[in-house]
């Protein structure tokens, strides 16, 4: 699954926050789903962020796709608490913005985040809390942008062409 690497790219946090109207002095954890989708486990995300004191959980829902990178870049971390996923693509998108991701072990997230610094795949609620707290305390970014070419739409197209060519050869 490819991602638009021109759209999902790093933007300075202060610039992104200014464009969407967030305060610069807040600690923001982004929940990138509609909270009414029970499989995304919004209540778990809320419980996790509530344990961290001054962090604020911001829900990303109803935002045009082209504005999603601004919200990601304005965030200190992206939290994925899904029960199951086929992707999640949001892990690639956030990583391409160099925004740290803390996620449950769903879909292909382990493969995506395995080599991305300051991003974690967790097996328990406590591990989600601990890893998110570490990220927020450190204030660091991830280095997911270095995988841009690997995750690009062009690379996905190349893979599809290779599949079709191999089928035609057989």
Coordinates of C-alpha atoms in Angstrom, one line a residue:
X1 CA 0.0 0.0 0.0
X2 CA 1.6 3.2 -1.2
X3 CA 1.4 6.7 0.4
X4 CA 1.6 10.1 -1.3
X5 CA 5.0 11.1 0.0
X6 CA 4.6 14.6 -1.3
X7 CA 1.5 15.1 0.9
X8 CA 2.8 13.3 3.9
X9 CA 6.0 15.0 4.8
X10 CA 7.5 16.8 7.8
X11 CA 6.3 20.3 8.6
X12 CA 7.6 22.2 11.6
X13 CA 5.3 21.6 14.5
X14 CA 4.8 25.3 15.3
X15 CA 3.9 26.1 11.7
X16 CA 1.4 23.2 11.6
X17 CA -0.2 24.2 14.9
X18 CA -0.5 27.8 13.7
X19 CA -2.3 26.7 10.6
X20 CA -4.8 24.7 12.5
X21 CA -5.2 26.9 15.5
X22 CA -3.5 24.8 18.2
X23 CA -1.5 26.3 21.1
X24 CA 2.3 25.7 20.9
X25 CA 2.6 24.9 24.6
X26 CA 0.2 21.9 24.6
X27 CA 1.2 18.3 24.6
X28 CA -1.0 16.7 22.0
X29 CA -1.6 13.0 21.2
X30 CA -3.5 12.4 18.0
X31 CA -6.2 9.7 17.8
X32 CA -6.5 9.4 14.0
X33 CA -10.0 7.9 13.8
X34 CA -13.6 8.6 14.4
X35 CA -14.3 7.6 18.0
X36 CA -17.6 6.0 17.2
X37 CA -15.8 3.1 15.4
X38 CA -15.6 0.7 18.3
X39 CA -12.8 -1.4 16.7
X40 CA -10.5 1.6 17.0
X41 CA -11.0 1.6 20.8
X42 CA -11.2 5.3 21.5
X43 CA -12.0 4.6 25.2
X44 CA -8.7 2.8 25.6
X45 CA -6.8 5.7 23.9
X46 CA -8.6 8.1 26.3
X47 CA -7.7 6.0 29.3
X48 CA -4.0 5.9 28.2
X49 CA -3.8 9.7 27.7
X50 CA -5.7 10.5 30.9
X51 CA -2.9 8.7 32.9
X52 CA -0.3 11.0 31.4
X53 CA -1.5 14.2 33.2
X54 CA -1.2 17.3 31.0
X55 CA -1.4 15.6 27.6
X56 CA -4.5 16.2 25.5
X57 CA -6.0 13.6 23.2
X58 CA -7.1 15.2 19.9
X59 CA -9.5 13.2 17.7
X60 CA -8.9 13.4 13.9
X61 CA -12.2 12.9 12.2
X62 CA -14.1 14.7 9.4
X63 CA -10.9 16.4 8.2
X64 CA -10.2 16.5 4.5
X65 CA -7.4 14.0 3.5
X66 CA -5.1 16.8 2.3
X67 CA -5.2 18.4 5.7
X68 CA -4.4 15.3 7.7
X69 CA -0.6 15.8 7.5
X70 CA -1.0 19.2 9.2
X71 CA -2.7 17.5 12.2
X72 CA -0.1 14.8 12.3
X73 CA 2.8 17.3 12.2
X74 CA 1.1 19.4 14.9
X75 CA 1.0 16.4 17.2
X76 CA 3.6 15.1 19.6
X77 CA 2.6 11.5 18.9
X78 CA 0.0 9.4 17.1
X79 CA -1.7 6.7 19.2
X80 CA -3.3 3.7 17.5
X81 CA -5.3 1.5 19.8
X82 CA -7.2 -0.6 17.3
X83 CA -8.4 -4.1 18.0
X84 CA -7.7 -5.1 14.4
X85 CA -6.7 -3.5 11.1
X86 CA -5.7 -4.5 7.6
X87 CA -3.1 -1.7 7.7
X88 CA -3.0 0.8 9.4
X89 CA -2.0 3.2 6.7
X90 CA -2.0 6.0 9.3
X91 CA 1.2 4.5 10.8
X92 CA 3.0 5.0 7.5
X93 CA 1.5 8.5 7.0
X94 CA 2.6 9.6 10.5
X95 CA 6.0 8.0 10.1
X96 CA 6.5 9.9 6.8
X97 CA 5.9 13.1 8.8
X98 CA 8.5 12.0 11.3
X99 CA 5.8 11.9 14.0
X100 CA 6.3 9.2 16.6
X101 CA 3.7 6.4 16.6
X102 CA 2.6 4.2 19.5
X103 CA 0.4 1.3 18.3
X104 CA -1.2 -2.0 19.2
X105 CA 0.1 -4.9 17.2
X106 CA -2.4 -4.8 14.4
X107 CA -2.2 -5.4 10.6
X108 CA 1.2 -4.6 9.1
X109 CA 2.2 -2.1 11.8
X110 CA 5.0 -4.3 13.1
X111 CA 6.6 -4.4 9.7
X112 CA 6.2 -0.7 9.1
X113 CA 7.5 0.5 12.5
X114 CA 10.1 -2.2 13.2
X115 CA 13.1 0.0 12.1
X116 CA 11.5 3.4 12.8
X117 CA 13.1 5.1 15.7
X118 CA 11.0 6.5 18.5
X119 CA 7.9 4.6 17.4
X120 CA 6.6 1.5 19.1
X121 CA 4.3 -1.5 18.7
X122 CA 2.9 -2.6 22.0
X123 CA 1.3 -5.8 23.5
X124 CA -0.4 -4.3 26.5
X125 CA -2.2 -1.2 27.9
X126 CA 0.7 -0.6 30.3
X127 CA 3.3 -0.8 27.5
X128 CA 1.2 1.7 25.4
X129 CA 1.2 4.0 28.4
X130 CA 5.0 3.6 29.1
X131 CA 6.0 4.0 25.5
X132 CA 3.8 7.1 24.9
X133 CA 5.1 8.6 28.1
X134 CA 8.7 8.0 27.0
X135 CA 8.0 9.7 23.7
X136 CA 6.3 12.7 25.2
X137 CA 9.0 13.1 27.9
X138 CA 11.8 13.0 25.3
X139 CA 10.1 15.3 22.8
X140 CA 11.9 13.6 20.0
X141 CA 10.7 12.8 16.5
X142 CA 10.8 9.6 14.6
X143 CA 12.9 9.0 11.5
X144 CA 10.2 7.4 9.3
X145 CA 10.8 9.8 6.5
X146 CA 13.8 7.9 5.4
X147 CA 11.4 5.2 4.1
X148 CA 9.6 7.6 1.8
X149 CA 10.8 6.0 -1.4
X150 CA 10.0 2.5 -0.1
X151 CA 6.4 3.4 0.9
X152 CA 5.7 5.7 -2.1
X153 CA 2.9 5.4 -4.7
X154 CA 5.6 4.9 -7.4
X155 CA 7.1 1.9 -5.6
X156 CA 3.6 0.4 -5.2
X157 CA 3.0 0.9 -8.9
X158 CA 6.4 -0.8 -9.7
X159 CA 5.4 -3.8 -7.5
X160 CA 2.0 -4.1 -9.3
X161 CA 3.7 -4.0 -12.7
X162 CA 6.2 -6.7 -11.5
X163 CA 3.3 -8.9 -10.4
X164 CA 1.5 -8.6 -13.7
X165 CA 4.7 -9.2 -15.6
X166 CA 5.4 -12.4 -13.7
X167 CA 1.9 -13.7 -14.2
X168 CA 2.2 -13.0 -18.0
X169 CA 5.5 -14.8 -18.1
X170 CA 4.0 -17.9 -16.6

